[in-house]
mmCIF file of C-alpha atoms in Angstrom:
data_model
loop_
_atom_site.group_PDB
_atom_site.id
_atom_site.type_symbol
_atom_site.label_atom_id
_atom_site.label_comp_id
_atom_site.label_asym_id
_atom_site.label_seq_id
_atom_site.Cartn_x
_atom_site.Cartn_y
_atom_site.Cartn_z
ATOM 1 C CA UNK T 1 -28.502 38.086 -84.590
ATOM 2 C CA UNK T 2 -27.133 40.843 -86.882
ATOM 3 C CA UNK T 3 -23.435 41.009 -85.961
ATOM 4 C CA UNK T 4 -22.881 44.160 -87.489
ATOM 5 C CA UNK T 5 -22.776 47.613 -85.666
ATOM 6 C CA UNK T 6 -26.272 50.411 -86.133
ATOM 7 C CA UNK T 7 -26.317 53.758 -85.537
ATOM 8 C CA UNK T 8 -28.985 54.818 -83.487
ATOM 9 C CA UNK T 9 -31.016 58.157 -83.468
ATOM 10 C CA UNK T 10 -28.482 60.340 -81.546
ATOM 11 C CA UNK T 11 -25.432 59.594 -84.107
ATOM 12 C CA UNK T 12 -23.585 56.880 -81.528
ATOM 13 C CA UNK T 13 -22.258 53.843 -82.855
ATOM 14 C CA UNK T 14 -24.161 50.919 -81.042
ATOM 15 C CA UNK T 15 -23.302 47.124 -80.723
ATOM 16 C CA UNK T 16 -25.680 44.410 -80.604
ATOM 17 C CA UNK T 17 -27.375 43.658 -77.228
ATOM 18 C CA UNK T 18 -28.226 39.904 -77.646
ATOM 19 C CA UNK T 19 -29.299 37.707 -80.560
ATOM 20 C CA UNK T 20 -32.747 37.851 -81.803
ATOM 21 C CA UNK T 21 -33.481 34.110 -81.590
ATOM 22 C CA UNK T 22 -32.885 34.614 -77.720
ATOM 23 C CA UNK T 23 -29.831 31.920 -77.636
ATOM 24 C CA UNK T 24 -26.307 33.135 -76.486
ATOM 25 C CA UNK T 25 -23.878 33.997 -78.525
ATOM 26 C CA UNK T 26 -20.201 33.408 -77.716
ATOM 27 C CA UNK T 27 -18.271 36.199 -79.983
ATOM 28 C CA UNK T 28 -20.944 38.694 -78.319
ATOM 29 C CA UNK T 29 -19.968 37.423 -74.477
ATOM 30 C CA UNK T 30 -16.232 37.684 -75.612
ATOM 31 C CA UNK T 31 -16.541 41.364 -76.638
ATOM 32 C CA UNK T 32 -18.293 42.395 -73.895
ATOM 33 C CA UNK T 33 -16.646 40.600 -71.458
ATOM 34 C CA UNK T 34 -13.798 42.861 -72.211
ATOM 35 C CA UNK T 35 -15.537 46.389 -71.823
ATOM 36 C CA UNK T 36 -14.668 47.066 -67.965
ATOM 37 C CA UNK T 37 -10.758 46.259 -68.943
ATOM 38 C CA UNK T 38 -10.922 48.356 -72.110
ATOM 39 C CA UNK T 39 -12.845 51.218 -70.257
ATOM 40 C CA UNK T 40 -9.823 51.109 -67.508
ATOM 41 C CA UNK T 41 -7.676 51.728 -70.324
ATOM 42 C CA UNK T 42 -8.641 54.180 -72.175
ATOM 43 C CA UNK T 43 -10.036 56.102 -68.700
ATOM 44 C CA UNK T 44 -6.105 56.425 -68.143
ATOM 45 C CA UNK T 45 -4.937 57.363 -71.475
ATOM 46 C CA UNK T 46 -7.436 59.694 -71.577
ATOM 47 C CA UNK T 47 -8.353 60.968 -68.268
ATOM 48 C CA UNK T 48 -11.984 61.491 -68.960
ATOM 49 C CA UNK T 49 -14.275 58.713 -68.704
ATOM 50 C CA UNK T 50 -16.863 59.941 -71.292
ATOM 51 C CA UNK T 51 -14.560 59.946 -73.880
ATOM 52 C CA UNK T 52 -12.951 56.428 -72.605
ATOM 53 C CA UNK T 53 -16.786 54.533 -72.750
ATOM 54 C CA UNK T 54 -16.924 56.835 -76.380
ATOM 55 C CA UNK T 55 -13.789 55.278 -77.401
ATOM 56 C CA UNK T 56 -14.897 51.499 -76.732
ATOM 57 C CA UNK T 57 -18.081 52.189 -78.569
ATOM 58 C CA UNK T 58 -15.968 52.820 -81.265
ATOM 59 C CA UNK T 59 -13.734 49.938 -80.833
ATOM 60 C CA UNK T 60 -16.513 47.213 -80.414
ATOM 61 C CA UNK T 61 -18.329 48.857 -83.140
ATOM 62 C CA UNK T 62 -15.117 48.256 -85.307
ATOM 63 C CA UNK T 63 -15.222 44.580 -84.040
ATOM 64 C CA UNK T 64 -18.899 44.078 -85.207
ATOM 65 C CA UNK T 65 -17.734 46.352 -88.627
ATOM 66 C CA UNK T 66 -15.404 43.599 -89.694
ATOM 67 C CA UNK T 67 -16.683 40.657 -92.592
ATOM 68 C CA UNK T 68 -17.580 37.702 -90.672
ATOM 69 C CA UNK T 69 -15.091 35.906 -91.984
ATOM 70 C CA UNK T 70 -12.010 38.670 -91.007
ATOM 71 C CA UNK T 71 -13.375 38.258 -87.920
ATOM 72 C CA UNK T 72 -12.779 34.424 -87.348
ATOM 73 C CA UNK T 73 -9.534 34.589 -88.265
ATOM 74 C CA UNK T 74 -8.552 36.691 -85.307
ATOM 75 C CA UNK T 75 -7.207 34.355 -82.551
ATOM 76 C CA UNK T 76 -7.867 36.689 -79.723
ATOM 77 C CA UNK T 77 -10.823 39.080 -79.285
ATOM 78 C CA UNK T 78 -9.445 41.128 -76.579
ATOM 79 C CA UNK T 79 -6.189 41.229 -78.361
ATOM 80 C CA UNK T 80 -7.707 42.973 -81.016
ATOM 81 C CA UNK T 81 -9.936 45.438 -78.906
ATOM 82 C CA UNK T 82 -7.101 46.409 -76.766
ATOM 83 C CA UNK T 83 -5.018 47.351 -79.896
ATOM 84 C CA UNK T 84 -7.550 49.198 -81.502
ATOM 85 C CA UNK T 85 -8.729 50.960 -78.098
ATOM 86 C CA UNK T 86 -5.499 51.982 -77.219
ATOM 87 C CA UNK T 87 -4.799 53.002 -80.997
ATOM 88 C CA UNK T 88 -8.237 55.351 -80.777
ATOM 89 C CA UNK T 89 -6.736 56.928 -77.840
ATOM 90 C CA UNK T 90 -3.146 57.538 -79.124
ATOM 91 C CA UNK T 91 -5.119 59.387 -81.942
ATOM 92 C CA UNK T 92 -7.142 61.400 -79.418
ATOM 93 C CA UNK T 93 -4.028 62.395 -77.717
ATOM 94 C CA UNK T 94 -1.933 63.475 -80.235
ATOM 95 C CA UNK T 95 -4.734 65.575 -80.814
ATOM 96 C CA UNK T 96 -5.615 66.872 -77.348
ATOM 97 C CA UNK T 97 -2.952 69.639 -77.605
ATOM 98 C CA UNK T 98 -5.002 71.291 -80.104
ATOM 99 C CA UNK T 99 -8.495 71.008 -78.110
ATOM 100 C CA UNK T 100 -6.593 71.790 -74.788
ATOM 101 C CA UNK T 101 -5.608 75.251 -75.784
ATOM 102 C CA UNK T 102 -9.431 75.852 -76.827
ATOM 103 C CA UNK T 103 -10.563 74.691 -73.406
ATOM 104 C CA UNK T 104 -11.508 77.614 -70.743
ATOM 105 C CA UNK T 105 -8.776 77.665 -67.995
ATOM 106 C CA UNK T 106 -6.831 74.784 -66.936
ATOM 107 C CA UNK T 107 -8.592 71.302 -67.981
ATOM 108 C CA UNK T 108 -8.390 68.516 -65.206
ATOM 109 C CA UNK T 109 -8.714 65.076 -65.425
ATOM 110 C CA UNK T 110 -12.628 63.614 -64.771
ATOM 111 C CA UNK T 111 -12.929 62.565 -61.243
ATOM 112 C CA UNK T 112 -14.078 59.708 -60.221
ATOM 113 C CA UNK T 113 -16.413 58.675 -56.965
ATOM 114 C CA UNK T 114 -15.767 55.615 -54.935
ATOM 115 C CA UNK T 115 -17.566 52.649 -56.795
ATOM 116 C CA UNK T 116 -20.473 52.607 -54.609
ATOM 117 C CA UNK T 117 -21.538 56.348 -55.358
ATOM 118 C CA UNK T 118 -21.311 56.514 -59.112
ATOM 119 C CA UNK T 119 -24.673 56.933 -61.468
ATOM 120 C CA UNK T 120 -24.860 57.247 -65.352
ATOM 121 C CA UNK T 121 -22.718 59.486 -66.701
ATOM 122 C CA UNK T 122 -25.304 60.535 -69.642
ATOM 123 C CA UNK T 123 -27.447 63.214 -69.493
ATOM 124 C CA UNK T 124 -30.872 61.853 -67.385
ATOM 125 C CA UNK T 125 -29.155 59.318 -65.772
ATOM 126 C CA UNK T 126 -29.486 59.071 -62.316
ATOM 127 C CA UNK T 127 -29.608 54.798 -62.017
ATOM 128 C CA UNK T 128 -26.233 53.015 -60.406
ATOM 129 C CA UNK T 129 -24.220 52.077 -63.114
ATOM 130 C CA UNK T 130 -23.456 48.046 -64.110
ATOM 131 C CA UNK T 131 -20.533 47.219 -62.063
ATOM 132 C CA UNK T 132 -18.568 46.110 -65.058
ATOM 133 C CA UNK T 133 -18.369 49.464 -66.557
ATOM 134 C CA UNK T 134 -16.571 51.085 -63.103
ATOM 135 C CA UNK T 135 -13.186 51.653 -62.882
ATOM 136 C CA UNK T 136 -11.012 49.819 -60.765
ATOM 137 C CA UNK T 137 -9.653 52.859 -58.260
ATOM 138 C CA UNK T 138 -5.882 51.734 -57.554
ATOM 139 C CA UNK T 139 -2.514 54.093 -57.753
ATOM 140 C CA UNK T 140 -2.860 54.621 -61.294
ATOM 141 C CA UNK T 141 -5.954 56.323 -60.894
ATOM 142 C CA UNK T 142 -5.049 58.990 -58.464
ATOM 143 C CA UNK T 143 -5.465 62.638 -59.420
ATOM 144 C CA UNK T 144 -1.697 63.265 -58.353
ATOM 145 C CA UNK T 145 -0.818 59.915 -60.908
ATOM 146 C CA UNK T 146 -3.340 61.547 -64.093
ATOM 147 C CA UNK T 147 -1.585 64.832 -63.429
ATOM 148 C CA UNK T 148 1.788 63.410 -64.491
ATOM 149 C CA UNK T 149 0.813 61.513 -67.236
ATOM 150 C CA UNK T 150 -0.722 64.657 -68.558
ATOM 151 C CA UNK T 151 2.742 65.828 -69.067
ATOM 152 C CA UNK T 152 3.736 63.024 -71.091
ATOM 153 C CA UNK T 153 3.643 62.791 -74.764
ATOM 154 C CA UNK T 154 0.765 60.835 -76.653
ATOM 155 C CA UNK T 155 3.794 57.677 -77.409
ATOM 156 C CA UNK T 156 5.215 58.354 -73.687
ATOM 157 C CA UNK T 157 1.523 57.877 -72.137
ATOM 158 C CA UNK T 158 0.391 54.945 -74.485
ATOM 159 C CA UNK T 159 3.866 52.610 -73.798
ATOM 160 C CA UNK T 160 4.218 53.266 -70.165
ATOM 161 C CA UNK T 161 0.491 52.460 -69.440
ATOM 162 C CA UNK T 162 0.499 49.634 -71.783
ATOM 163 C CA UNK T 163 3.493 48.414 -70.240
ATOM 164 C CA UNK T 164 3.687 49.190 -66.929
ATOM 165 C CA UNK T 165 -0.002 49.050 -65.559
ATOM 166 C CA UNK T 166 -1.854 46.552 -67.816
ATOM 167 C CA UNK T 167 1.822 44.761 -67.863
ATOM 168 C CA UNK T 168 1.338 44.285 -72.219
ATOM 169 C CA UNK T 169 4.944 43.379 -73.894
ATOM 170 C CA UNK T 170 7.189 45.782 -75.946
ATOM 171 C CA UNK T 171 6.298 43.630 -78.699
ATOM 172 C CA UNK T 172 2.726 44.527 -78.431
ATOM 173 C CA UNK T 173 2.918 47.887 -77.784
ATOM 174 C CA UNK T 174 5.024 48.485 -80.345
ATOM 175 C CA UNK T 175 2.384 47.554 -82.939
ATOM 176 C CA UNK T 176 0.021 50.107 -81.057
ATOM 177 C CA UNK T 177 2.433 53.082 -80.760
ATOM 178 C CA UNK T 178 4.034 52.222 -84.634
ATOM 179 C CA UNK T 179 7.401 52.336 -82.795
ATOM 180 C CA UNK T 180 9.675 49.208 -82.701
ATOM 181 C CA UNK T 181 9.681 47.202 -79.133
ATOM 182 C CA UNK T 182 13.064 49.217 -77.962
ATOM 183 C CA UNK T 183 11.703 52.466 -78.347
ATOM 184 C CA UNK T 184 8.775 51.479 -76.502
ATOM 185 C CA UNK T 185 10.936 50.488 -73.790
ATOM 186 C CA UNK T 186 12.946 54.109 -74.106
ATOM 187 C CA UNK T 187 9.235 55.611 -74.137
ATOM 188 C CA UNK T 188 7.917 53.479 -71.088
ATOM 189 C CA UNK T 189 12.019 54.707 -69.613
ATOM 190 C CA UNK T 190 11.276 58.376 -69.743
ATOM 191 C CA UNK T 191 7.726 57.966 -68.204
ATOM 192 C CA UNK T 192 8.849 56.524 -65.057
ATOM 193 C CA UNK T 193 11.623 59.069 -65.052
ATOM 194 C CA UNK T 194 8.927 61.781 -65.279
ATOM 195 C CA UNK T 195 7.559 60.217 -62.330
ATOM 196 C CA UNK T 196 9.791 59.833 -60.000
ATOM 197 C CA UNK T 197 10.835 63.709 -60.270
ATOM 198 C CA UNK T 198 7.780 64.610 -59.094
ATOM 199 C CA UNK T 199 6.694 61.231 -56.872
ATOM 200 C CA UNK T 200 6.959 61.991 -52.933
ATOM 201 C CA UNK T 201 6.203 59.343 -50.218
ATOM 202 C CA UNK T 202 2.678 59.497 -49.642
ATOM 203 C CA UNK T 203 1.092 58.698 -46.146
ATOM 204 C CA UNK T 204 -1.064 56.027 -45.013
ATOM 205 C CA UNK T 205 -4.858 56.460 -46.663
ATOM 206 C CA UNK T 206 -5.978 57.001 -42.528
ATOM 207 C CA UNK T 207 -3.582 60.169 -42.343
ATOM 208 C CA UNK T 208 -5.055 61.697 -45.358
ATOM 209 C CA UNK T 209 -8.599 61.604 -44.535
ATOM 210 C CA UNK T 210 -7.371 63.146 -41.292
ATOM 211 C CA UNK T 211 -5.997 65.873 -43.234
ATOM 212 C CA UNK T 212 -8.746 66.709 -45.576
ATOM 213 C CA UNK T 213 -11.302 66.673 -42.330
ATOM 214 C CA UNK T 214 -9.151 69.115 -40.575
ATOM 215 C CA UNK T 215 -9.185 71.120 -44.206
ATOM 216 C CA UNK T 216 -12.889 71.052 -44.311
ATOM 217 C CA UNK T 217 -13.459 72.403 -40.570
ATOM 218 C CA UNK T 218 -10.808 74.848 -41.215
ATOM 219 C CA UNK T 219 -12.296 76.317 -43.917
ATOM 220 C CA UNK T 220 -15.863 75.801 -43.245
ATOM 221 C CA UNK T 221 -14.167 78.019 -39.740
ATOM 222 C CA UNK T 222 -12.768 80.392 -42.121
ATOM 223 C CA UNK T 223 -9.880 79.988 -40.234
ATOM 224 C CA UNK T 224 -6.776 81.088 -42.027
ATOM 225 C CA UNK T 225 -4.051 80.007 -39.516
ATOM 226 C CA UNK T 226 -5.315 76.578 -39.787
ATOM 227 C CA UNK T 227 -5.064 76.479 -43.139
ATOM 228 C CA UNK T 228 -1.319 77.867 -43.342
ATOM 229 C CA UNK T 229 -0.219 75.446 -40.910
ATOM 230 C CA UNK T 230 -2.116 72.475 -43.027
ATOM 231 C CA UNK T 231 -0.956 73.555 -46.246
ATOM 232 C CA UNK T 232 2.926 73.009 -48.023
ATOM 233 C CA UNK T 233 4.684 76.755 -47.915
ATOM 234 C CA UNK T 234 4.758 75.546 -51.864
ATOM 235 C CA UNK T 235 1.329 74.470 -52.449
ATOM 236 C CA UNK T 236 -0.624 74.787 -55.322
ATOM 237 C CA UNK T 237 -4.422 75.031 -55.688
ATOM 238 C CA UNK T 238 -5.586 74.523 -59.733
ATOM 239 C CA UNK T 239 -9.417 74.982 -60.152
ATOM 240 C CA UNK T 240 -11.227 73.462 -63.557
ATOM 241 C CA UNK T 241 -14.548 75.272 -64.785
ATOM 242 C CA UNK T 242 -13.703 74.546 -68.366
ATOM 243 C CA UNK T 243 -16.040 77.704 -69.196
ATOM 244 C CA UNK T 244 -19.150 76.351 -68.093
ATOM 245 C CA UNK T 245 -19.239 77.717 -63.974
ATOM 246 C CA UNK T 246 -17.191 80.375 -62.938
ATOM 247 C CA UNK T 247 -13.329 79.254 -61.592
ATOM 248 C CA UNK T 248 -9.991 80.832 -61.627
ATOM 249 C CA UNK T 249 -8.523 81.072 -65.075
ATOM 250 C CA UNK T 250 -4.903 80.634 -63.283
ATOM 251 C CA UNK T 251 -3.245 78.570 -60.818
ATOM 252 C CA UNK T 252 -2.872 79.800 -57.212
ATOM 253 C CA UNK T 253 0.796 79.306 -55.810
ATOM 254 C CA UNK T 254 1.635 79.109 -52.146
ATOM 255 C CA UNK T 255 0.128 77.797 -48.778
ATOM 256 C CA UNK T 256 -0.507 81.127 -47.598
ATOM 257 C CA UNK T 257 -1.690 82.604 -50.354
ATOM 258 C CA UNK T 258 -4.387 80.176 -50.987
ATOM 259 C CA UNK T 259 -5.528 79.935 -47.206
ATOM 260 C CA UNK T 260 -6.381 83.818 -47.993
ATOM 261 C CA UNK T 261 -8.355 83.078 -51.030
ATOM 262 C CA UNK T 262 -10.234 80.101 -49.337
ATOM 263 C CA UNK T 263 -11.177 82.372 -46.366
ATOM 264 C CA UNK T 264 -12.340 85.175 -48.977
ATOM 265 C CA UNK T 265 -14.138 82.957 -51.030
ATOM 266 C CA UNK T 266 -16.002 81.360 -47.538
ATOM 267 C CA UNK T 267 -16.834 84.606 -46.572
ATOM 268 C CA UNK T 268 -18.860 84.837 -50.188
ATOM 269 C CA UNK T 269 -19.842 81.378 -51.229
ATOM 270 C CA UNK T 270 -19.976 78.602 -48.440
ATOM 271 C CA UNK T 271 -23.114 79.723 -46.476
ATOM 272 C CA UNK T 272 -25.126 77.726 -49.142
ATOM 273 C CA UNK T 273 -22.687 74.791 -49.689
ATOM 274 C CA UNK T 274 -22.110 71.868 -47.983
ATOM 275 C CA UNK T 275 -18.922 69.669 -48.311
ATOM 276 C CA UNK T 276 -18.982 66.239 -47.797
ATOM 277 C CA UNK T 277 -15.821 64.115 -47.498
ATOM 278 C CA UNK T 278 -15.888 61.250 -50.269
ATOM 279 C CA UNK T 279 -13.537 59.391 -52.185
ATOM 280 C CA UNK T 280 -11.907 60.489 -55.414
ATOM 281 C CA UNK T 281 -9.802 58.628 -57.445
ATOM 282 C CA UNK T 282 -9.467 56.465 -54.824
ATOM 283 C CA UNK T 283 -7.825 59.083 -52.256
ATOM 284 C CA UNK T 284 -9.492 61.515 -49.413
ATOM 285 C CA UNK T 285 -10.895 64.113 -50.942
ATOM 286 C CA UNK T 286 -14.218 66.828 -50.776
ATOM 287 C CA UNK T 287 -17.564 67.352 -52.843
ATOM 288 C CA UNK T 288 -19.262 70.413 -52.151
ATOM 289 C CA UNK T 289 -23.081 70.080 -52.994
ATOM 290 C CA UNK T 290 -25.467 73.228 -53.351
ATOM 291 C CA UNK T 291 -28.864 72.522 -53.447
ATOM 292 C CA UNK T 292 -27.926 69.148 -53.254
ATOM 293 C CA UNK T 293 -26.395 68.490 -56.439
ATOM 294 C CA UNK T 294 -23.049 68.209 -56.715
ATOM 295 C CA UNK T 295 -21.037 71.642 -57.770
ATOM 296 C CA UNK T 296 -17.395 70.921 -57.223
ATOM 297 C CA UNK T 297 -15.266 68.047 -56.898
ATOM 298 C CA UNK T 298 -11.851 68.911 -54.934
ATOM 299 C CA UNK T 299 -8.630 66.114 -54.994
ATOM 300 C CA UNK T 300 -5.818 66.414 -52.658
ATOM 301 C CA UNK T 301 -2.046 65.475 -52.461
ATOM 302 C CA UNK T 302 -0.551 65.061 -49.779
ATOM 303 C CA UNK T 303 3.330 65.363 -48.584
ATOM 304 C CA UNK T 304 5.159 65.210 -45.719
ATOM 305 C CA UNK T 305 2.317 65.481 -43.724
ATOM 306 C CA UNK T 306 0.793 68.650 -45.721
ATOM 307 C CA UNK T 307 -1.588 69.309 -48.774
ATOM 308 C CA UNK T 308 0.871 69.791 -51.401
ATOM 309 C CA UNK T 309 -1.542 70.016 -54.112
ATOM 310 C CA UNK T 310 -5.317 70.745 -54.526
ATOM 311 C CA UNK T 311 -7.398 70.157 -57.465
ATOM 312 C CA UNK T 312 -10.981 71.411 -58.012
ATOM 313 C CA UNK T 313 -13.456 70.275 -60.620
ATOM 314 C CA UNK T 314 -16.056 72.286 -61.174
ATOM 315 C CA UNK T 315 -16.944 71.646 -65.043
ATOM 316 C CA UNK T 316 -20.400 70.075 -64.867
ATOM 317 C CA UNK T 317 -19.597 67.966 -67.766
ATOM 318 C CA UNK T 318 -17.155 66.145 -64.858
ATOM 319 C CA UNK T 319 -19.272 65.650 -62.481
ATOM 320 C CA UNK T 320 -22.371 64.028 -64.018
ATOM 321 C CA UNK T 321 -21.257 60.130 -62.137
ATOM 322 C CA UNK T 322 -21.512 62.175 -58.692
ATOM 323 C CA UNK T 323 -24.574 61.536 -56.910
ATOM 324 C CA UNK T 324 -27.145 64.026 -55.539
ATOM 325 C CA UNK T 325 -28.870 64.327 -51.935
ATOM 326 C CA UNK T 326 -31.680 62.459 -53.909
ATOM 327 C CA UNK T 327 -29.147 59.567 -55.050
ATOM 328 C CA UNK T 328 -28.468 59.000 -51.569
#
């Protein structure tokens, strides 16, 4: 088998596949064994899932990169991958400032569809993906939980995931972040704090689907008192087009104001869309297929009975895992 990494035609760093004598090969089952973990990482740091399976690419091809003999030496495989994954991210981060304020409008996390419905993410791909490279759809995948960590800085984001989802010690994350293990733990401190300003109880999973179905009908009714009386007085609708499909550049503030914008935009756009209700990011939410391909992803919050907050993807380059009426 070669163990080192190739480059392939389109510029991305590849990994072996097998060994060319057909036998298995241990170090190979170790590293990929680890790729749905490492995926679920980085997907969190990062919020976008193309850039989290680009990211542990890179990390595996780092693995494969190293002498043979470096590479023995390290006790523990996934030790190593997580700290370089999550060390490829921090880097990313502390440079997504720079590429946010290029990006068209406000940028949203990637959503994601309940594990059944996704398909390759790369362009041509319409096949289910392996199950191994899905991400496991729990609290810390929900649009309202991405949202906050957005606001987080890079070392903020890194420790409190490390820490307080994949449950990694200080002592480890401090050799990712280049902190020592306290400020970690005063990193991983003002995260949750960040939280909990904005966290609100959130209803049963049953109570939200009601919620968005009475959304759907009420806008597919263009029905505007419906939608004020569903809506938080304070609700905020943020729509992500990142350029590529037209979206509002700016956020839209107040139930009542965007029941009067969804009614207007009905009125001009919904005779030749269909919304389906679907999961995203593990909550109740909408996809709105034209055509039959999938045009607009929308994620919900919901508080005190109410949408609080409503999210829509519309960037294609988001929506490539969502299936089409000929998926189905």
């Amino acid at each position: 088998m070669r163990a080192d990494a190739s480059e392939g035609a389109d510029g991305i760093m590849t990994i072996p596949s097998e060994p060319e004598d057909g036998r298995s090969d241990p170090e190979l089952s170790a590293v990929m064994s680890e790729r749905r973990r490492l995926i679920n990482l980085a997907y969190r740091l990062l919020g976008s899932l193309s850039e989290a399976e680009d990211v542990v690419q890179e990390a595996c091809a780092r693995w494969y990169a190293l002498p043979h003999r470096q590479r023995e030496t390290i006790e523990s495989v996934s030790g190593w991958l997580m700290k370089v994954t999550g060390r490829i991210c921090l880097d990313l981060l502390r440079s997504a400032r720079t590429r946010r304020e290029r990006y068209v409008g406000d940028w949203l996390p990637e959503p994601l569809p309940d594990r059944a419905e996704w398909i390759g993410g790369r362009p041509g791909a319409d096949a289910p993906v392996d199950p191994a490279d899905r991400i496991t759809l729990d609290e810390s995948v929900t649009m309202a939980f991405l949202i906050v960590l957005e606001s987080m800085t890079p070392s903020e984001r890194v420790a409190f995931v490390l820490h307080d989802v994949f449950r990694y010690p200080f002592a480890e994350v401090a050799e990712i972040v280049g902190r020592t293990p306290a400020a970690c733990r005063q990193l991983a401190s003002s995260a949750r704090r960040r939280i909990r300003a904005v966290q609100t109880p959130e209803p049963p999973v049953s109570r939200q689907a009601d919620l968005v179905r009475a959304f759907r009908r009420a806008w597919e009714a263009k029905d505007v008192n419906a939608l004020i009386d569903l809506l938080d007085p304070d609700a905020t609708a943020i729509a992500d087009g990142g350029g590529r499909v037209a979206a509002r550049l700016r956020p839209l503030r107040g139930g009542e104001q965007i029941a009067r914008y969804l009614v207007d935009l009905a009125g001009r756009m919904l005779d030749n869309v269909t919304f389906i209700q679907r999961t995203v990011n593990g909550r109740p939410g909408l996809v709105a297929r034209q055509n039959g391909v999938t045009v607009t992803v929308l994620a919900f919050d919901v508080a005190a009975d109410r949408i609080k907050h409503i999210w829509a993807v519309r960037n294609p380059d988001k929506l490539r895992r969502w299936p089409t009426d000929r998926n189905r």
